[in-house]
GROMACS .gro file of C-alpha atoms in nm:
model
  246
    1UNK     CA    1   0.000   0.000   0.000
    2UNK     CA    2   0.116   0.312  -0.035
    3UNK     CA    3   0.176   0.517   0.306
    4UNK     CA    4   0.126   0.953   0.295
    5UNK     CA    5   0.148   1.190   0.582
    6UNK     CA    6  -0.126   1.373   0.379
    7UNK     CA    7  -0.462   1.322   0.519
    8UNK     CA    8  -0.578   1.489   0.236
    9UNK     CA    9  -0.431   1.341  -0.017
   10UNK     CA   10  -0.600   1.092  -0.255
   11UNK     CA   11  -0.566   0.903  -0.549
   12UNK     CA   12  -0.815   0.660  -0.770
   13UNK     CA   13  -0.685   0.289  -0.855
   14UNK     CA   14  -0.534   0.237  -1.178
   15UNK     CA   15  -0.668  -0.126  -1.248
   16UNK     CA   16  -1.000   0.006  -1.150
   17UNK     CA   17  -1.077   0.374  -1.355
   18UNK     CA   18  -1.360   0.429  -1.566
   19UNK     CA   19  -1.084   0.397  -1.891
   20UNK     CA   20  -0.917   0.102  -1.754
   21UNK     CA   21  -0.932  -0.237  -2.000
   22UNK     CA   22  -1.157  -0.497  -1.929
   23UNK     CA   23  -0.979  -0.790  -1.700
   24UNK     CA   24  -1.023  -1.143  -1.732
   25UNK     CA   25  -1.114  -1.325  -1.474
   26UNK     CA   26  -0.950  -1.600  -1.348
   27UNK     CA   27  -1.143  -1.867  -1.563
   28UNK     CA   28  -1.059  -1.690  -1.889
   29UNK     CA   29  -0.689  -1.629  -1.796
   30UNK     CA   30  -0.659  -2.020  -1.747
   31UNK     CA   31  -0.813  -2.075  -2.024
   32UNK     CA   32  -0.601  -1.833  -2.238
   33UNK     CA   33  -0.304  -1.962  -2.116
   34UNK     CA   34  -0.393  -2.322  -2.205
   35UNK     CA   35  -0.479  -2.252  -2.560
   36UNK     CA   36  -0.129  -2.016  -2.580
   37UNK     CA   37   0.075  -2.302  -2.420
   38UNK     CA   38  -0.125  -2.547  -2.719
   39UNK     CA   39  -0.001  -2.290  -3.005
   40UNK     CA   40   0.360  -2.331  -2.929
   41UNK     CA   41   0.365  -2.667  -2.924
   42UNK     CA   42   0.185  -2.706  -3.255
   43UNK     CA   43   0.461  -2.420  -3.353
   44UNK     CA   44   0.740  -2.647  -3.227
   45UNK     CA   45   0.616  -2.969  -3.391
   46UNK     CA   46   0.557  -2.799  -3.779
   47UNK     CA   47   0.866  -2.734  -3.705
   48UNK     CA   48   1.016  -3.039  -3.663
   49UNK     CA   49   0.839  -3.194  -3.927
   50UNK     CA   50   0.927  -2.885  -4.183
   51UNK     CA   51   1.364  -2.911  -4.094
   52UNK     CA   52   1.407  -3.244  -4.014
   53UNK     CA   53   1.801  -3.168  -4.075
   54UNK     CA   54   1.790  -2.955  -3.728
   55UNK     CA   55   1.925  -3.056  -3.439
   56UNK     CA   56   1.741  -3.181  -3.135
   57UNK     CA   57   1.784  -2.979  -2.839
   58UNK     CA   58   1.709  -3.065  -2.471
   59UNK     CA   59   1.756  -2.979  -2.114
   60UNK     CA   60   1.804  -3.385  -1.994
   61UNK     CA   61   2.118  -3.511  -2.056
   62UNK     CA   62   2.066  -3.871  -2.034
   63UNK     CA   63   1.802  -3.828  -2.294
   64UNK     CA   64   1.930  -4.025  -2.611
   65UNK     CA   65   1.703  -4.150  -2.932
   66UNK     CA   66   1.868  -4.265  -3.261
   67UNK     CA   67   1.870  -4.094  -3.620
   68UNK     CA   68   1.510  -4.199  -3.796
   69UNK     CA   69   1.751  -4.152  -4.172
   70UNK     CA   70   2.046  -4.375  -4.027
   71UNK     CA   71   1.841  -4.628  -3.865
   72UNK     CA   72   1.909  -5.007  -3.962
   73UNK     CA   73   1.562  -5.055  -4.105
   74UNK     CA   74   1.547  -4.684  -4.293
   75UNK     CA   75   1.547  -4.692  -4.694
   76UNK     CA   76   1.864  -4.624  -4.881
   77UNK     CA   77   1.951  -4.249  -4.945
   78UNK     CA   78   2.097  -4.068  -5.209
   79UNK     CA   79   2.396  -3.874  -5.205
   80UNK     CA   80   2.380  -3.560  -5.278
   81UNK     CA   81   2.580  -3.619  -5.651
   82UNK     CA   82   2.327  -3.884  -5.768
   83UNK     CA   83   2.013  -3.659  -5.635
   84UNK     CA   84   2.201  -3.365  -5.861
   85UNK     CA   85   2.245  -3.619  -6.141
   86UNK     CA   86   1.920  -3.768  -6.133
   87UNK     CA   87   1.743  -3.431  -6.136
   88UNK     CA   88   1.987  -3.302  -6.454
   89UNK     CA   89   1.869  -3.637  -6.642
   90UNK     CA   90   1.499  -3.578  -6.572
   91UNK     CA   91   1.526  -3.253  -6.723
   92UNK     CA   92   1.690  -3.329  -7.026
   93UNK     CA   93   1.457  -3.601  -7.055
   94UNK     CA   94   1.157  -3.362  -6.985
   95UNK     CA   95   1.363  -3.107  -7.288
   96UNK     CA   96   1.390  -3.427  -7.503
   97UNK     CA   97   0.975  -3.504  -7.503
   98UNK     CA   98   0.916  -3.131  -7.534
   99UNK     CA   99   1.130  -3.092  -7.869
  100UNK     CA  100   0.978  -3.436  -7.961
  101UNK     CA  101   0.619  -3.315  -7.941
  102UNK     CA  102   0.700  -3.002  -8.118
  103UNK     CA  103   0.878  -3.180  -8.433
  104UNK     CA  104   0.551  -3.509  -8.413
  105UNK     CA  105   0.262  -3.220  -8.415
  106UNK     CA  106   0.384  -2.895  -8.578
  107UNK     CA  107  -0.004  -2.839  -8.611
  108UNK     CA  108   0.043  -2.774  -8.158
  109UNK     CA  109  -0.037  -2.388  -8.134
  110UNK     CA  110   0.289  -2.223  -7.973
  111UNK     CA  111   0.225  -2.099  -7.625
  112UNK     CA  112   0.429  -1.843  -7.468
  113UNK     CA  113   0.409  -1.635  -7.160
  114UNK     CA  114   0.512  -1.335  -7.364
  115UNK     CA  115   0.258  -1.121  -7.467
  116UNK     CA  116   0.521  -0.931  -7.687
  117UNK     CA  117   0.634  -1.222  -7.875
  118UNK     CA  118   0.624  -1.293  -8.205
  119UNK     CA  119   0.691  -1.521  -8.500
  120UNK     CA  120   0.570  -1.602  -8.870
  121UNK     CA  121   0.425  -1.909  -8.949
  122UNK     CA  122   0.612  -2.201  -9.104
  123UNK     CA  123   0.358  -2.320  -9.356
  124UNK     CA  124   0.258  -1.972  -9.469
  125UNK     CA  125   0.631  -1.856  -9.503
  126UNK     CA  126   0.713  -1.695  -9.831
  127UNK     CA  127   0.957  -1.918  -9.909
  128UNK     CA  128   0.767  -2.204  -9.830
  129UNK     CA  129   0.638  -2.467 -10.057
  130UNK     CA  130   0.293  -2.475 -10.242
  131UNK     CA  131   0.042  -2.666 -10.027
  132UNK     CA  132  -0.197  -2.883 -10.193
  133UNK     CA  133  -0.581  -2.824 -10.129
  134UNK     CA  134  -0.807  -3.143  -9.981
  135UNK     CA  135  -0.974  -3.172 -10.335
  136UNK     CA  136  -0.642  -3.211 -10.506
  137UNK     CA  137  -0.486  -3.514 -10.279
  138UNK     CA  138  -0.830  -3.674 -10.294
  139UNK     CA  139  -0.768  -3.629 -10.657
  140UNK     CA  140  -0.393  -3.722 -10.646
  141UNK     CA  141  -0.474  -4.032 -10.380
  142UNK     CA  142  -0.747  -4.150 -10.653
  143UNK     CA  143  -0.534  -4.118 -10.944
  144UNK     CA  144  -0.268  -4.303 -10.766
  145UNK     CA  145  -0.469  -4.593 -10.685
  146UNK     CA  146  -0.590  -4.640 -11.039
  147UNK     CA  147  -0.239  -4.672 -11.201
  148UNK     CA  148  -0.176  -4.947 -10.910
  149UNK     CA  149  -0.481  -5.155 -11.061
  150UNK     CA  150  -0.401  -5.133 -11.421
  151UNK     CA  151  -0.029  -5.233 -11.322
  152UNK     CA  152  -0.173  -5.547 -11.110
  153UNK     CA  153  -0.411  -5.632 -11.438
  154UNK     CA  154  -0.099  -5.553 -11.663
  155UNK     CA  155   0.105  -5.806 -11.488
  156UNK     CA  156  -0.184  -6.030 -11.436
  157UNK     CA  157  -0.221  -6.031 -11.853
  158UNK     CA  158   0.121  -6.034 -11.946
  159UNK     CA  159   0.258  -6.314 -11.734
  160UNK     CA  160  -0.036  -6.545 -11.683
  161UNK     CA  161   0.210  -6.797 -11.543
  162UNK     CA  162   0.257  -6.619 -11.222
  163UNK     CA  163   0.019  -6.802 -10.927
  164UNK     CA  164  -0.280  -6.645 -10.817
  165UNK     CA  165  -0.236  -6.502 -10.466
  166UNK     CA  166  -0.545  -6.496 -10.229
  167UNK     CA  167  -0.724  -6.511  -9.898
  168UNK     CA  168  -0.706  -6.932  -9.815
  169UNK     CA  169  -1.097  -6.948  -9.789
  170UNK     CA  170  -1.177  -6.842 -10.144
  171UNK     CA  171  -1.229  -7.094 -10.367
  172UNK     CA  172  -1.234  -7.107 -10.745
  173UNK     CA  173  -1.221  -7.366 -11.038
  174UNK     CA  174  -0.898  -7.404 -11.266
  175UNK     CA  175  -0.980  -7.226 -11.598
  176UNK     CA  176  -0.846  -7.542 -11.792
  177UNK     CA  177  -0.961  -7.833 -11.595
  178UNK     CA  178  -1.322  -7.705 -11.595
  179UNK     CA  179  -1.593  -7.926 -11.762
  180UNK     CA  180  -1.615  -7.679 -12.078
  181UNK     CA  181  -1.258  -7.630 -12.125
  182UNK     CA  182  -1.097  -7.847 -12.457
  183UNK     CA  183  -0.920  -8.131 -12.385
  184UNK     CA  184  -0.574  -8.289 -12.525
  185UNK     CA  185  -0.636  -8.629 -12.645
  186UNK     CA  186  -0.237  -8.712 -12.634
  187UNK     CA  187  -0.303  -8.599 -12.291
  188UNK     CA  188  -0.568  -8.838 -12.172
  189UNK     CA  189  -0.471  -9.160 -12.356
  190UNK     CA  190  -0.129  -9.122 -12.243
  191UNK     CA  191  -0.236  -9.214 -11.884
  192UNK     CA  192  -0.266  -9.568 -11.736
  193UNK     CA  193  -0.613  -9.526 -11.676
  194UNK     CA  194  -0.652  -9.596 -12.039
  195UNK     CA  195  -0.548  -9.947 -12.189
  196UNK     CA  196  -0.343 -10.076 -12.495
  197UNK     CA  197  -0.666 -10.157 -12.704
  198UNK     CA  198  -0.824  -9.821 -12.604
  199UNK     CA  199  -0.560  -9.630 -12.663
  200UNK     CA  200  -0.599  -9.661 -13.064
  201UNK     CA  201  -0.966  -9.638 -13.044
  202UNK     CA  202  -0.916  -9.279 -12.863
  203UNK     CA  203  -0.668  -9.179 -13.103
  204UNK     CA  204  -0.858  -9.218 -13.444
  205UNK     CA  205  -1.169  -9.090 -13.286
  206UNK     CA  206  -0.991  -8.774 -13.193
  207UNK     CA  207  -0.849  -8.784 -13.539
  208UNK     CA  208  -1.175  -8.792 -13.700
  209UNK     CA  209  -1.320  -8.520 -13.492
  210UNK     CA  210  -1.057  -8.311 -13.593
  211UNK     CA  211  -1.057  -8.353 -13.939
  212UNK     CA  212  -1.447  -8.310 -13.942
  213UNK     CA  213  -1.447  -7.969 -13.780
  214UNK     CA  214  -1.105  -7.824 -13.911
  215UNK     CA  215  -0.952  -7.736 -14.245
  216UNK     CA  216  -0.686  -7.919 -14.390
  217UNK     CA  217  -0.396  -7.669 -14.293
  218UNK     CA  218  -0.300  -7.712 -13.915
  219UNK     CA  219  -0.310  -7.347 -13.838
  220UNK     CA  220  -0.583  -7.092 -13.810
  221UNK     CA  221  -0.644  -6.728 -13.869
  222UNK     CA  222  -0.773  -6.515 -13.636
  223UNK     CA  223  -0.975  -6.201 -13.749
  224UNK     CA  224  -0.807  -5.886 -13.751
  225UNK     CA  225  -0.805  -5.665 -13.399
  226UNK     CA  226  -0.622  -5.309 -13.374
  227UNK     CA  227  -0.415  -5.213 -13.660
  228UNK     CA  228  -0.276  -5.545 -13.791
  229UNK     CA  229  -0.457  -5.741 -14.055
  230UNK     CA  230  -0.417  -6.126 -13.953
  231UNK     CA  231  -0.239  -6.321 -13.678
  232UNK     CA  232  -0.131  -6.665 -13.758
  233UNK     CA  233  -0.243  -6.878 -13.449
  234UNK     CA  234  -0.215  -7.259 -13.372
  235UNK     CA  235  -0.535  -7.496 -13.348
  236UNK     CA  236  -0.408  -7.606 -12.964
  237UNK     CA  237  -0.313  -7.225 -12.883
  238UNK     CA  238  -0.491  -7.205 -12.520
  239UNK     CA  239  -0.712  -6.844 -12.540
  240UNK     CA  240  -0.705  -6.645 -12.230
  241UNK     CA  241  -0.890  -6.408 -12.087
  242UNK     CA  242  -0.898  -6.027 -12.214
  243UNK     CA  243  -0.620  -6.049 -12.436
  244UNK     CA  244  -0.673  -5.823 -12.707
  245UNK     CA  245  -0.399  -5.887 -13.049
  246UNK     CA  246  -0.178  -5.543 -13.053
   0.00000   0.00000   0.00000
């Protein structure tokens, strides 16, 4: 307390004026200090978990704990050269699949962070070659295709030897085995399905059947197609398909 000589003297409380803060009573100041004391220790552990490279301090020392990274049981770490190495080869990989996507899709707009950039277009260049239109490669794609079928029929008229190519379940008959086709007499009775006595029989017959349905000269003259005026053919010549005298 303070002690005057002054009976007259007075004074008002400081705690307890009319401008004085509000106090806290004794509840709220426990309470306050509580919540306080919970901040810094959420501080302190954020903290720990943010720097794990700093060092632990305490007041105890008999208090000892071991290293979580140099544990026996902890994952192998890099060194600091391989984690430097390993990022510079991600990069260049990540450069590499950049450049790569530019030079697969050059149709990729070009973005740029730069509003006061700017570049001319490679397709639209002055110097750059003339474009076709989508009308003209349809065009160009159709005409192409049609030479490649008249050079498959070309080859398939002038070399009918070749073998006929196609899918395994197609079927077809052979042009000279069918049941119209001509046959070759020497042919036939030449196999041992036919016997000795047979064999003659066949022979005139055939014979016969020729000389009743051709001339007497073994060769026959085909009428005149394009610009020449005969073509001397043989009776046994085998007629294909399509073929036209040049």
């Amino acid at each position: 307390p303070v002690v005057t000589t002054d009976p007259g003297a007075c004074a008002r409380c400081y705690y307890d004026r009319p401008s004085a803060p509000a106090r806290l009573s004794v509840e709220d100041a426990e309470e306050q200090a509580a919540i306080m004391s919970d901040l810094d220790a959420l501080r302190r552990a954020a903290r720990d978990y943010l720097h794990p490279e700093l060092p632990v301090t305490t007041s105890d020392p008999t208090a000892f704990a071991r290293n979580y990274f140099d544990r026996a049981s902890a994952p192998e770490q890099e060194s600091l050269e391989e984690a430097e190495y390993r990022d510079a080869a991600l990069a260049d990989a990540a450069a590499l699949k950049l450049h790569a996507v530019w030079h697969a899709h050059p149709e990729l707009p070009v973005v740029s962070s730069d509003p006061t950039s700017c570049a001319r277009n490679y397709f639209n260049r002055y110097s750059a070659p003339e474009q076709e239109s989508l009308e003209e490669a349809e065009y160009r794609d159709a005409a192409l295709a049609d030479a490649a079928a008249l050079k498959l029929h070309a080859v398939w008229h002038a070399h009918p030897e070749q073998p006929v190519v196609s899918n395994p379940v197609v079927t077809a008959r052979c042009f000279f085995d069918r049941a119209s086709a001509p046959y070759d007499a020497e042919l036939i009775i030449s196999t041992s399905a036919y016997s000795a006595e047979k064999k003659q029989e066949s022979l005139e017959k055939h014979m016969e059947t020729l000389e009743s349905l051709a001339p007497a000269t073994t060769t026959k003259v085909a009428a005149a197609i394009g610009p020449c005026t005969s073509v001397v053919q043989s009776a046994s010549n085998v007629q294909l398909y399509d073929l036209e005298f040049a």
